[in-house]
Amino acid sequence: MTEQLATTTVAARPRATASPLGPVALTTLLFGAFLPMLSFFIINVALPAIGSDLRATSGELQLVVGSYGIANATLLVVGGRLGDGFGRKRLFLIGLTGFTVMSLICAIAPTIGVLLAARVVQGAAAAAMTPQVLASITSLLTGEHRARAMAMFGVAGGAAAALGQILGGILVEANVFGLGWRAVFLVNVPVGILAVAAAIRLLPETKADRANRVDLVGAALLALTLVLVLLPLTEGRPLGWPLWTWLCLAATIPSVAVLGLHQHRAEQSGQAPLIPPTVLRLRAMRIGLLLAVAFFTTFGGFMFVFALATQGEAHMSPLEGGLSLLPMAVGFLITSIYGPRLQQRYGAGLILRGWIIQAVGYAVLALVALTLWPDVNPWKLAVPMLIAGFGSGLVMVPLMGVVVSQVPPAQAGLGSGILLTSQQTCLALGAATVGTAYLALAGTSWGQGGALAAVALAITAVSLLMTPVTHQLRSRSSGVGG
C-alpha cells in the first residue's frame, strides 16, 4: 500500500530471523481484507429493510453505501503510511477494534443519522486496517510464501464481494432474535473480537525503514472532492435538484484543480503526496486506473440497484434476492481460486477475456429483465448471473497484479495504493451515479425491470469499450500468452 513496502524491518527482530506467518496468523491478517469488503456488499440486500425501519429516503440509503466507501477511499493511503511509521500491527489492531465497535453502533443505531455517522467512522477504521495486510505480507514473507499469501488476499476480497449479499439475505430473512437488518452489522462483532485477540497474540510488529509524512491536506482535499460529487448525486433527485446540488457539482472542478496543484507541489518539494503525479504519468497506471474506474463504478452500482429491483417489483424476499446472486458468487469464487494460475498464463489477456464474458452475461440479464419481468426468481436469473460473475471475476482478480507488474518496482507500492483508493472510491460513486440513474428510470414508464435492463445494457457497453483499452495494457506485457 505504500512505497516503503520493499524496505521494511521487523521490529525488535533481525531481518534474517523473520519467519513466515503461520496459517492462523495469516488467516487473522486476511480478515483485514475480508471484513471491510464484506461490510460494503452485505449492506445492499438490507437496504429496503433499513429504509422501512428507519424511514430513510432513497438518497439516504445511497449514502449508507457511499459514506462508508468515501471515508475508506480517502484514508487508505494515509492508513498505509501511518502503519509504516507507527507499526503495522498497531494500526491493524486500532483499525480492527474501531471497525468492530462501529459495527456494533451500526447494529443498534436508532436513526438513519446515527447509522450514517457510524458508517463514516467504520470506513475510516477499515482504512487503518486494510493497508497493513498487504504491507505485512510483503515485509514478512518471501518467495512462494508471499505469492501464496497474495493470492489468498485476492481470494478474500473476491469471496467477500461475492458472498456479502447472500449472507445479508440469509441474516435479514432469518430475523434471529428479531434483529432483522441489524444482524448484517452485528455479525462483524464476534468475528472482530476473535480476530483482535488472535492478532495481539500472533502477529509480529513491522515498520518501514523510512516512513514518509502523511499528506493530510491531500486526504482532506480528496474527501472534499468526493463529497461534492456524492452528496448532490444522492440527494439531488429526491429533493428535486435544488440550487445547492448544482453548486456542489460545479465546485468539484476547482476542488480537483486545487488537489492536483497540491499533489504536484508536494512531490516537487520532496514530500510524499497522497496521489503522486509521477506515478499517474506512467502509461500502465493510467490504463489500469481507467479499467478500475470502469469496472468498480459499474459493479458497485449494479450491486446497489439489483438489491432494490429484486425486492421491489419482483417481490423477492431478502433471502431470494441474495440467492439470486449465488451463481455470481460461484463465478467469483472460481476465478478467485484459479485466477492467480490463469494470470501467470494469460497475463492481461485474462482481463480482456473477462470483459467479453461479462458483457455477454449482462446482455443476457437485460434480455431476461425485458422479457420476463417482474415474473423472475433466482432460477430464471441463474444463467446470466453466473456468466456475469465469471467475467467480473476475470477482470477484478488479476487487475491490480497485472497493472502493478508493469510499474517500476520502486513505485509498485504507490501504484497498488492508488488502485485500491480508486476501487473504494468507485464502488461508492457507483452506488451514487448508477443508483441515481436507475431510480430516475424506475419512476417512469420503464419501471424497475426496464431500469435494471438499462443498467445491464450500459454495463455491457462499458465492458465492450474497455476491451481495446485492455488490449493496450496487454501489448505491454512481456512473456504473456494470449
Short mmCIF file of C-alpha atoms in Angstrom, two decimals:
data_model
loop_
_atom_site.label_atom_id
_atom_site.label_comp_id
_atom_site.label_asym_id
_atom_site.label_seq_id
_atom_site.Cartn_x
_atom_site.Cartn_y
_atom_site.Cartn_z
CA MET A 1 0.00 0.00 0.00
CA THR A 2 2.96 2.30 0.25
CA GLU A 3 6.28 2.95 -1.42
CA GLN A 4 8.15 1.59 1.55
CA LEU A 5 6.92 -1.97 1.17
CA ALA A 6 10.20 -3.11 -0.28
CA THR A 7 12.31 -1.75 2.59
CA THR A 8 10.78 -2.89 5.83
CA THR A 9 12.11 -4.23 9.09
CA VAL A 10 10.58 -6.45 11.72
CA ALA A 11 10.50 -4.55 14.99
CA ALA A 12 12.82 -5.92 17.69
CA ARG A 13 13.84 -8.77 15.39
CA PRO A 14 16.78 -9.09 12.96
CA ARG A 15 15.80 -9.26 9.31
CA ALA A 16 17.45 -12.63 8.86
CA THR A 17 15.32 -14.30 11.53
CA ALA A 18 12.00 -13.15 10.11
CA SER A 19 9.82 -16.24 9.66
CA PRO A 20 6.72 -16.79 7.53
CA LEU A 21 3.33 -16.20 9.11
CA GLY A 22 1.66 -19.34 10.39
CA PRO A 23 -1.73 -20.36 8.95
CA VAL A 24 -3.74 -18.93 11.86
CA ALA A 25 -1.77 -15.67 11.87
CA LEU A 26 -2.18 -15.27 8.10
CA THR A 27 -5.91 -16.01 8.34
CA THR A 28 -6.21 -13.39 11.08
CA LEU A 29 -4.39 -10.87 8.91
CA LEU A 30 -6.59 -11.63 5.90
CA PHE A 31 -9.67 -10.68 7.92
CA GLY A 32 -8.39 -7.14 7.40
CA ALA A 33 -9.19 -7.57 3.71
CA PHE A 34 -12.30 -9.73 4.09
CA LEU A 35 -14.34 -7.78 6.67
CA PRO A 36 -14.18 -4.30 5.04
CA MET A 37 -15.19 -5.68 1.63
CA LEU A 38 -17.91 -7.85 3.19
CA SER A 39 -19.30 -4.83 5.03
CA PHE A 40 -19.55 -2.89 1.77
CA PHE A 41 -21.59 -5.53 -0.04
CA ILE A 42 -23.57 -7.20 2.75
CA ILE A 43 -25.47 -3.98 3.33
CA ASN A 44 -27.06 -3.82 -0.15
CA VAL A 45 -29.64 -6.56 0.40
CA ALA A 46 -30.64 -5.00 3.74
CA LEU A 47 -31.28 -1.51 2.32
CA PRO A 48 -35.04 -1.91 1.77
CA ALA A 49 -35.45 -3.12 5.36
CA ILE A 50 -33.31 -0.24 6.67
CA GLY A 51 -35.35 2.25 4.69
CA SER A 52 -38.60 0.89 6.09
CA ASP A 53 -37.41 0.64 9.70
CA LEU A 54 -35.56 3.98 9.93
CA ARG A 55 -37.81 5.82 7.47
CA ALA A 56 -34.85 6.64 5.23
CA THR A 57 -35.16 8.17 1.77
CA SER A 58 -33.60 6.57 -1.29
CA GLY A 59 -30.87 9.21 -1.17
CA GLU A 60 -30.06 8.37 2.44
CA LEU A 61 -29.88 4.69 1.53
CA GLN A 62 -27.35 5.54 -1.17
CA LEU A 63 -25.34 7.39 1.48
CA VAL A 64 -25.36 4.30 3.72
CA VAL A 65 -23.26 2.70 0.98
CA GLY A 66 -21.41 5.77 -0.25
CA SER A 67 -20.36 7.33 3.07
CA TYR A 68 -18.50 4.16 4.05
CA GLY A 69 -16.72 3.93 0.71
CA ILE A 70 -15.70 7.59 0.60
CA ALA A 71 -14.24 7.54 4.13
CA ASN A 72 -12.40 4.35 3.30
CA ALA A 73 -11.07 5.61 -0.03
CA THR A 74 -9.74 8.94 1.21
CA LEU A 75 -7.83 7.40 4.12
CA LEU A 76 -6.41 4.18 2.63
CA VAL A 77 -3.04 5.63 1.68
CA VAL A 78 -2.96 7.64 4.92
CA GLY A 79 -3.53 4.41 6.85
CA GLY A 80 -0.70 2.74 4.97
CA ARG A 81 1.76 5.47 5.80
CA LEU A 82 0.71 5.60 9.44
CA GLY A 83 1.39 1.88 9.62
CA ASP A 84 4.85 2.42 8.12
CA GLY A 85 5.72 4.91 10.83
CA PHE A 86 3.94 3.69 13.94
CA GLY A 87 3.86 -0.04 13.33
CA ARG A 88 1.61 -2.12 11.11
CA LYS A 89 0.40 -4.43 13.85
CA ARG A 90 -0.53 -1.42 15.96
CA LEU A 91 -2.52 0.21 13.13
CA PHE A 92 -4.11 -3.12 12.25
CA LEU A 93 -5.33 -3.53 15.83
CA ILE A 94 -6.57 0.07 16.01
CA GLY A 95 -8.44 -0.32 12.74
CA LEU A 96 -9.88 -3.74 13.58
CA THR A 97 -11.01 -2.60 17.04
CA GLY A 98 -12.61 0.56 15.63
CA PHE A 99 -14.28 -1.41 12.86
CA THR A 100 -15.74 -3.87 15.39
CA VAL A 101 -17.01 -1.12 17.71
CA MET A 102 -18.57 0.81 14.82
CA SER A 103 -20.25 -2.38 13.58
CA LEU A 104 -21.94 -2.65 16.97
CA ILE A 105 -23.03 1.00 16.86
CA CYS A 106 -24.43 0.49 13.34
CA ALA A 107 -26.35 -2.53 14.62
CA ILE A 108 -28.04 -0.57 17.41
CA ALA A 109 -28.46 2.73 15.51
CA PRO A 110 -31.83 4.26 16.43
CA THR A 111 -31.93 6.72 13.50
CA ILE A 112 -30.57 7.00 9.97
CA GLY A 113 -28.33 9.87 11.10
CA VAL A 114 -26.60 7.72 13.71
CA LEU A 115 -26.20 4.92 11.17
CA LEU A 116 -24.61 7.25 8.61
CA ALA A 117 -22.19 8.70 11.18
CA ALA A 118 -21.17 5.23 12.33
CA ARG A 119 -20.66 4.13 8.71
CA VAL A 120 -18.24 7.01 8.12
CA VAL A 121 -16.14 6.05 11.15
CA GLN A 122 -16.38 2.38 10.19
CA GLY A 123 -14.96 3.20 6.75
CA ALA A 124 -12.13 5.19 8.34
CA ALA A 125 -11.32 2.27 10.66
CA ALA A 126 -11.22 -0.09 7.68
CA ALA A 127 -8.75 2.29 6.00
CA ALA A 128 -6.44 1.96 9.01
CA MET A 129 -6.67 -1.84 8.88
CA THR A 130 -6.60 -2.94 5.22
CA PRO A 131 -3.24 -1.41 4.11
CA GLN A 132 -1.44 -3.27 6.89
CA VAL A 133 -2.46 -6.60 5.33
CA LEU A 134 -0.52 -6.13 2.09
CA ALA A 135 2.34 -4.32 3.84
CA SER A 136 2.74 -7.07 6.44
CA ILE A 137 2.61 -9.83 3.82
CA THR A 138 5.27 -8.04 1.78
CA SER A 139 7.58 -7.40 4.72
CA LEU A 140 7.24 -10.77 6.49
CA LEU A 141 7.05 -13.24 3.62
CA THR A 142 9.20 -14.01 0.59
CA GLY A 143 9.11 -16.23 -2.48
CA GLU A 144 6.43 -18.89 -2.62
CA HIS A 145 5.02 -17.96 0.80
CA ARG A 146 4.45 -14.37 -0.34
CA ALA A 147 2.93 -15.41 -3.68
CA ARG A 148 0.50 -17.77 -1.92
CA ALA A 149 -0.47 -15.11 0.63
CA MET A 150 -1.06 -12.52 -2.10
CA ALA A 151 -3.28 -15.00 -3.92
CA MET A 152 -5.22 -15.59 -0.69
CA PHE A 153 -5.60 -11.81 -0.35
CA GLY A 154 -7.34 -11.79 -3.73
CA VAL A 155 -9.50 -14.75 -2.74
CA ALA A 156 -10.54 -12.98 0.49
CA GLY A 157 -11.65 -9.86 -1.37
CA GLY A 158 -13.42 -11.78 -4.11
CA ALA A 159 -15.19 -14.08 -1.65
CA ALA A 160 -16.36 -11.13 0.44
CA ALA A 161 -17.74 -9.30 -2.60
CA ALA A 162 -19.48 -12.41 -3.89
CA LEU A 163 -20.87 -13.77 -0.64
CA GLY A 164 -21.76 -10.48 1.05
CA GLN A 165 -25.27 -10.07 -0.30
CA ILE A 166 -26.06 -13.77 0.03
CA LEU A 167 -25.11 -13.72 3.70
CA GLY A 168 -27.02 -10.46 4.11
CA GLY A 169 -30.17 -12.01 2.64
CA ILE A 170 -29.90 -15.02 4.94
CA LEU A 171 -29.45 -12.85 8.03
CA VAL A 172 -32.29 -10.45 7.22
CA GLU A 173 -34.68 -13.28 6.30
CA ALA A 174 -33.81 -15.37 9.37
CA ASN A 175 -34.59 -12.39 11.60
CA VAL A 176 -32.73 -14.01 14.51
CA PHE A 177 -33.99 -12.64 17.84
CA GLY A 178 -35.98 -10.07 15.86
CA LEU A 179 -32.78 -8.29 14.77
CA GLY A 180 -33.71 -8.06 11.08
CA TRP A 181 -31.28 -5.87 9.13
CA ARG A 182 -29.24 -5.14 12.25
CA ALA A 183 -27.76 -8.64 12.07
CA VAL A 184 -25.74 -7.71 8.96
CA PHE A 185 -23.68 -5.39 11.15
CA LEU A 186 -23.78 -7.44 14.33
CA VAL A 187 -22.19 -10.44 12.58
CA ASN A 188 -18.90 -8.49 12.45
CA VAL A 189 -18.69 -8.14 16.23
CA PRO A 190 -17.81 -11.70 17.39
CA VAL A 191 -15.53 -12.18 14.38
CA GLY A 192 -13.81 -8.89 15.12
CA ILE A 193 -13.30 -9.73 18.79
CA LEU A 194 -11.74 -13.10 17.95
CA ALA A 195 -9.53 -11.52 15.29
CA VAL A 196 -8.30 -8.84 17.72
CA ALA A 197 -7.39 -11.49 20.30
CA ALA A 198 -5.57 -13.57 17.69
CA ALA A 199 -3.75 -10.56 16.24
CA ILE A 200 -2.46 -9.47 19.65
CA ARG A 201 -1.02 -12.91 20.23
CA LEU A 202 0.17 -13.99 16.79
CA LEU A 203 1.07 -11.03 14.56
CA PRO A 204 4.64 -9.69 14.67
CA GLU A 205 5.20 -5.94 14.51
CA THR A 206 6.80 -4.40 11.44
CA LYS A 207 7.74 -0.86 10.44
CA ALA A 208 9.28 0.83 7.43
CA ASP A 209 12.97 1.75 7.49
CA ARG A 210 11.96 5.26 6.48
CA ALA A 211 8.38 6.42 6.89
CA ASN A 212 7.03 9.37 4.89
CA ARG A 213 4.96 12.17 6.34
CA VAL A 214 1.22 11.75 5.99
CA ASP A 215 -0.39 14.00 3.38
CA LEU A 216 -3.36 15.08 5.47
CA VAL A 217 -4.05 18.10 3.27
CA GLY A 218 -4.24 15.86 0.21
CA ALA A 219 -6.57 13.46 2.02
CA ALA A 220 -8.83 16.35 3.08
CA LEU A 221 -8.95 17.73 -0.47
CA LEU A 222 -9.76 14.30 -1.89
CA ALA A 223 -12.53 13.84 0.69
CA LEU A 224 -13.95 17.27 -0.13
CA THR A 225 -13.94 16.49 -3.85
CA LEU A 226 -15.71 13.18 -3.39
CA VAL A 227 -18.34 14.67 -1.06
CA LEU A 228 -19.00 17.47 -3.56
CA VAL A 229 -19.83 14.75 -6.10
CA LEU A 230 -21.50 12.17 -3.88
CA LEU A 231 -23.86 14.38 -1.85
CA PRO A 232 -25.68 16.14 -4.72
CA LEU A 233 -25.90 12.93 -6.78
CA THR A 234 -27.56 11.03 -3.94
CA GLU A 235 -29.75 13.80 -2.54
CA GLY A 236 -30.49 15.80 -5.69
CA ARG A 237 -33.11 13.55 -7.31
CA PRO A 238 -35.40 13.06 -4.26
CA LEU A 239 -35.16 16.79 -3.42
CA GLY A 240 -35.92 17.95 -6.96
CA TRP A 241 -32.37 19.13 -7.71
CA PRO A 242 -32.26 22.37 -5.69
CA LEU A 243 -29.65 25.05 -6.41
CA TRP A 244 -27.13 23.80 -3.85
CA THR A 245 -26.78 20.47 -5.66
CA TRP A 246 -25.68 22.20 -8.88
CA LEU A 247 -23.34 24.49 -6.95
CA CYS A 248 -21.69 21.47 -5.33
CA LEU A 249 -21.22 19.73 -8.66
CA ALA A 250 -19.76 22.91 -10.17
CA ALA A 251 -17.40 23.24 -7.20
CA THR A 252 -15.82 19.88 -7.99
CA ILE A 253 -13.86 21.48 -10.86
CA PRO A 254 -11.87 23.94 -8.70
CA SER A 255 -11.62 21.29 -5.98
CA VAL A 256 -9.94 18.85 -8.37
CA ALA A 257 -7.66 21.64 -9.63
CA VAL A 258 -6.55 22.54 -6.09
CA LEU A 259 -5.99 18.86 -5.27
CA GLY A 260 -3.86 18.38 -8.39
CA LEU A 261 -1.83 21.53 -7.68
CA HIS A 262 -1.22 20.46 -4.08
CA GLN A 263 -0.08 16.99 -5.14
CA HIS A 264 2.30 18.46 -7.73
CA ARG A 265 3.83 20.94 -5.27
CA ALA A 266 4.15 18.30 -2.56
CA GLU A 267 6.05 15.99 -4.88
CA GLN A 268 8.24 18.79 -6.23
CA SER A 269 9.24 19.73 -2.67
CA GLY A 270 10.31 16.17 -1.88
CA GLN A 271 7.27 15.27 0.22
CA ALA A 272 5.09 12.17 -0.23
CA PRO A 273 1.79 13.23 -1.83
CA LEU A 274 -1.35 11.14 -1.49
CA ILE A 275 -1.58 10.60 -5.27
CA PRO A 276 1.91 11.16 -6.77
CA PRO A 277 1.67 12.77 -10.23
CA THR A 278 4.79 10.89 -11.42
CA VAL A 279 3.03 7.56 -10.85
CA LEU A 280 -0.07 8.78 -12.67
CA ARG A 281 2.12 9.70 -15.65
CA LEU A 282 3.09 6.05 -16.09
CA ARG A 283 1.18 4.68 -19.07
CA ALA A 284 0.37 1.36 -17.40
CA MET A 285 -1.05 3.16 -14.37
CA ARG A 286 -3.25 5.42 -16.47
CA ILE A 287 -4.64 2.42 -18.35
CA GLY A 288 -5.08 0.47 -15.11
CA LEU A 289 -6.91 3.35 -13.46
CA LEU A 290 -9.27 3.68 -16.43
CA LEU A 291 -10.04 -0.04 -16.21
CA ALA A 292 -10.51 0.17 -12.43
CA VAL A 293 -12.85 3.16 -12.69
CA ALA A 294 -14.95 1.46 -15.36
CA PHE A 295 -15.19 -1.85 -13.52
CA PHE A 296 -15.73 -0.78 -9.91
CA THR A 297 -18.15 2.04 -10.72
CA THR A 298 -20.41 -0.26 -12.73
CA PHE A 299 -20.01 -3.19 -10.34
CA GLY A 300 -20.76 -1.12 -7.22
CA GLY A 301 -23.75 0.47 -8.94
CA PHE A 302 -25.13 -2.85 -10.15
CA MET A 303 -24.96 -4.44 -6.70
CA PHE A 304 -26.90 -1.49 -5.29
CA VAL A 305 -29.68 -1.45 -7.90
CA PHE A 306 -30.02 -5.26 -8.11
CA ALA A 307 -30.99 -5.45 -4.45
CA LEU A 308 -33.62 -2.72 -4.89
CA ALA A 309 -35.04 -4.25 -8.06
CA THR A 310 -35.36 -7.83 -6.83
CA GLN A 311 -37.03 -6.76 -3.58
CA GLY A 312 -39.21 -4.21 -5.38
CA GLU A 313 -41.44 -5.09 -8.33
CA ALA A 314 -40.10 -8.65 -8.42
CA HIS A 315 -41.38 -9.13 -4.85
CA MET A 316 -38.48 -11.32 -3.79
CA SER A 317 -37.65 -11.71 -0.13
CA PRO A 318 -34.18 -10.62 1.10
CA LEU A 319 -33.18 -14.29 1.04
CA GLU A 320 -34.39 -14.79 -2.54
CA GLY A 321 -32.63 -11.59 -3.58
CA GLY A 322 -29.42 -12.83 -2.00
CA LEU A 323 -29.78 -16.30 -3.56
CA SER A 324 -30.18 -14.67 -6.97
CA LEU A 325 -26.55 -13.63 -6.56
CA LEU A 326 -25.37 -17.15 -5.67
CA PRO A 327 -24.41 -18.01 -9.29
CA MET A 328 -22.43 -14.76 -9.48
CA ALA A 329 -20.73 -15.72 -6.21
CA VAL A 330 -19.84 -19.12 -7.67
CA GLY A 331 -18.29 -17.44 -10.71
CA PHE A 332 -16.34 -15.08 -8.48
CA LEU A 333 -15.06 -17.85 -6.24
CA ILE A 334 -13.91 -19.96 -9.17
CA THR A 335 -11.92 -17.07 -10.63
CA SER A 336 -10.60 -16.06 -7.19
CA ILE A 337 -9.21 -19.56 -6.65
CA TYR A 338 -7.85 -20.21 -10.14
CA GLY A 339 -7.21 -16.59 -11.13
CA PRO A 340 -3.57 -16.42 -9.99
CA ARG A 341 -2.72 -19.54 -12.02
CA LEU A 342 -4.57 -18.25 -15.07
CA GLN A 343 -2.89 -14.86 -14.67
CA GLN A 344 0.54 -16.49 -14.96
CA ARG A 345 -0.53 -18.00 -18.28
CA TYR A 346 -2.54 -15.20 -19.86
CA GLY A 347 -1.43 -12.01 -18.10
CA ALA A 348 -3.57 -9.04 -19.11
CA GLY A 349 -5.21 -11.24 -21.74
CA LEU A 350 -7.19 -12.71 -18.86
CA ILE A 351 -8.74 -9.30 -18.16
CA LEU A 352 -9.59 -8.93 -21.85
CA ARG A 353 -11.45 -12.25 -21.81
CA GLY A 354 -13.20 -11.18 -18.62
CA TRP A 355 -14.63 -8.02 -20.18
CA ILE A 356 -16.07 -10.01 -23.08
CA ILE A 357 -17.62 -12.69 -20.86
CA GLN A 358 -19.02 -10.05 -18.53
CA ALA A 359 -20.60 -8.22 -21.48
CA VAL A 360 -22.36 -11.42 -22.55
CA GLY A 361 -23.65 -12.03 -19.01
CA TYR A 362 -25.11 -8.57 -18.56
CA ALA A 363 -26.61 -8.60 -22.07
CA VAL A 364 -28.44 -11.86 -21.26
CA LEU A 365 -29.57 -10.36 -17.93
CA ALA A 366 -31.02 -7.37 -19.80
CA LEU A 367 -32.91 -9.74 -22.10
CA VAL A 368 -34.34 -11.64 -19.12
CA ALA A 369 -35.40 -8.40 -17.43
CA LEU A 370 -37.08 -7.09 -20.58
CA THR A 371 -38.97 -10.30 -21.40
CA LEU A 372 -39.84 -11.87 -18.04
CA TRP A 373 -40.03 -9.02 -15.53
CA PRO A 374 -41.47 -9.00 -12.89
CA ASP A 375 -42.01 -12.77 -13.10
CA VAL A 376 -38.41 -13.60 -12.19
CA ASN A 377 -36.83 -15.73 -9.50
CA PRO A 378 -33.31 -16.96 -8.61
CA TRP A 379 -33.59 -19.82 -11.12
CA LYS A 380 -34.52 -17.59 -14.04
CA LEU A 381 -31.65 -15.25 -13.25
CA ALA A 382 -29.08 -18.00 -12.67
CA VAL A 383 -27.53 -18.25 -16.15
CA PRO A 384 -26.85 -14.54 -16.76
CA MET A 385 -25.64 -14.07 -13.19
CA LEU A 386 -23.21 -16.99 -13.48
CA ILE A 387 -21.80 -15.67 -16.75
CA ALA A 388 -21.53 -12.12 -15.43
CA GLY A 389 -19.91 -13.32 -12.20
CA PHE A 390 -17.33 -15.39 -14.02
CA GLY A 391 -16.45 -12.49 -16.32
CA SER A 392 -16.36 -9.98 -13.48
CA GLY A 393 -14.00 -12.21 -11.52
CA LEU A 394 -11.67 -12.48 -14.51
CA VAL A 395 -11.50 -8.69 -14.60
CA MET A 396 -11.28 -7.92 -10.88
CA VAL A 397 -8.99 -10.62 -9.51
CA PRO A 398 -5.95 -10.07 -11.77
CA LEU A 399 -6.39 -6.32 -12.38
CA MET A 400 -4.11 -4.99 -9.64
CA GLY A 401 -1.41 -7.61 -10.11
CA VAL A 402 -1.23 -7.15 -13.88
CA VAL A 403 -1.08 -3.35 -13.67
CA VAL A 404 1.40 -3.18 -10.79
CA SER A 405 3.65 -5.74 -12.53
CA GLN A 406 4.11 -3.23 -15.36
CA VAL A 407 5.06 -0.40 -13.00
CA PRO A 408 8.72 0.08 -11.94
CA PRO A 409 9.36 -1.84 -8.68
CA ALA A 410 10.21 1.34 -6.76
CA GLN A 411 6.71 2.67 -7.49
CA ALA A 412 4.76 -0.59 -7.18
CA GLY A 413 3.61 0.12 -3.64
CA LEU A 414 2.29 3.54 -4.59
CA GLY A 415 0.62 2.06 -7.65
CA SER A 416 -1.25 -0.54 -5.62
CA GLY A 417 -2.30 2.12 -3.11
CA ILE A 418 -3.73 4.32 -5.86
CA LEU A 419 -5.58 1.37 -7.39
CA LEU A 420 -7.11 0.39 -4.02
CA THR A 421 -8.13 4.00 -3.43
CA SER A 422 -9.81 4.14 -6.84
CA GLN A 423 -11.52 0.82 -6.07
CA GLN A 424 -13.19 2.10 -2.92
CA THR A 425 -13.95 5.50 -4.46
CA CYS A 426 -15.65 4.00 -7.49
CA LEU A 427 -17.64 1.43 -5.52
CA ALA A 428 -19.12 4.32 -3.55
CA LEU A 429 -19.65 6.57 -6.54
CA GLY A 430 -21.20 3.68 -8.44
CA ALA A 431 -23.98 3.48 -5.89
CA ALA A 432 -24.50 7.23 -6.27
CA THR A 433 -24.31 7.59 -10.05
CA VAL A 434 -25.71 4.29 -11.31
CA GLY A 435 -28.17 4.22 -8.42
CA THR A 436 -29.48 7.70 -9.24
CA ALA A 437 -29.90 6.82 -12.93
CA TYR A 438 -31.73 3.62 -12.02
CA LEU A 439 -34.07 5.35 -9.55
CA ALA A 440 -34.87 8.05 -12.09
CA LEU A 441 -35.76 5.49 -14.78
CA ALA A 442 -37.64 3.23 -12.36
CA GLY A 443 -40.02 6.08 -11.57
CA THR A 444 -41.06 6.39 -15.21
CA SER A 445 -42.89 4.06 -17.59
CA TRP A 446 -39.71 1.99 -17.78
CA GLY A 447 -40.43 0.55 -14.35
CA GLN A 448 -37.86 -1.29 -12.28
CA GLY A 449 -37.45 -4.09 -14.83
CA GLY A 450 -36.75 -1.66 -17.66
CA ALA A 451 -34.41 0.35 -15.43
CA LEU A 452 -32.49 -2.80 -14.46
CA ALA A 453 -32.23 -3.78 -18.13
CA ALA A 454 -30.93 -0.30 -18.98
CA VAL A 455 -28.25 -0.59 -16.28
CA ALA A 456 -27.27 -4.06 -17.53
CA LEU A 457 -27.02 -2.84 -21.13
CA ALA A 458 -24.95 0.16 -20.02
CA ILE A 459 -22.52 -2.20 -18.27
CA THR A 460 -22.43 -4.32 -21.43
CA ALA A 461 -21.46 -1.26 -23.45
CA VAL A 462 -18.79 -0.21 -20.94
CA SER A 463 -17.35 -3.74 -20.92
CA LEU A 464 -17.02 -3.77 -24.70
CA LEU A 465 -15.49 -0.30 -24.72
CA MET A 466 -12.84 -1.48 -22.26
CA THR A 467 -11.61 -4.31 -24.49
CA PRO A 468 -9.43 -2.11 -26.76
CA VAL A 469 -8.17 -0.27 -23.68
CA THR A 470 -7.20 -3.57 -22.06
CA HIS A 471 -5.51 -4.66 -25.27
CA GLN A 472 -3.12 -1.71 -24.92
CA LEU A 473 -2.14 -2.96 -21.49
CA ARG A 474 -1.90 -6.49 -22.78
CA SER A 475 0.51 -5.49 -25.54
CA ARG A 476 2.92 -4.18 -22.92
CA SER A 477 3.03 -7.47 -21.00
CA SER A 478 6.15 -9.44 -21.69
CA GLY A 479 6.09 -13.15 -21.95
CA VAL A 480 2.36 -13.46 -21.66
CA GLY A 481 0.31 -15.81 -23.59
CA GLY A 482 -2.85 -14.65 -25.14
#
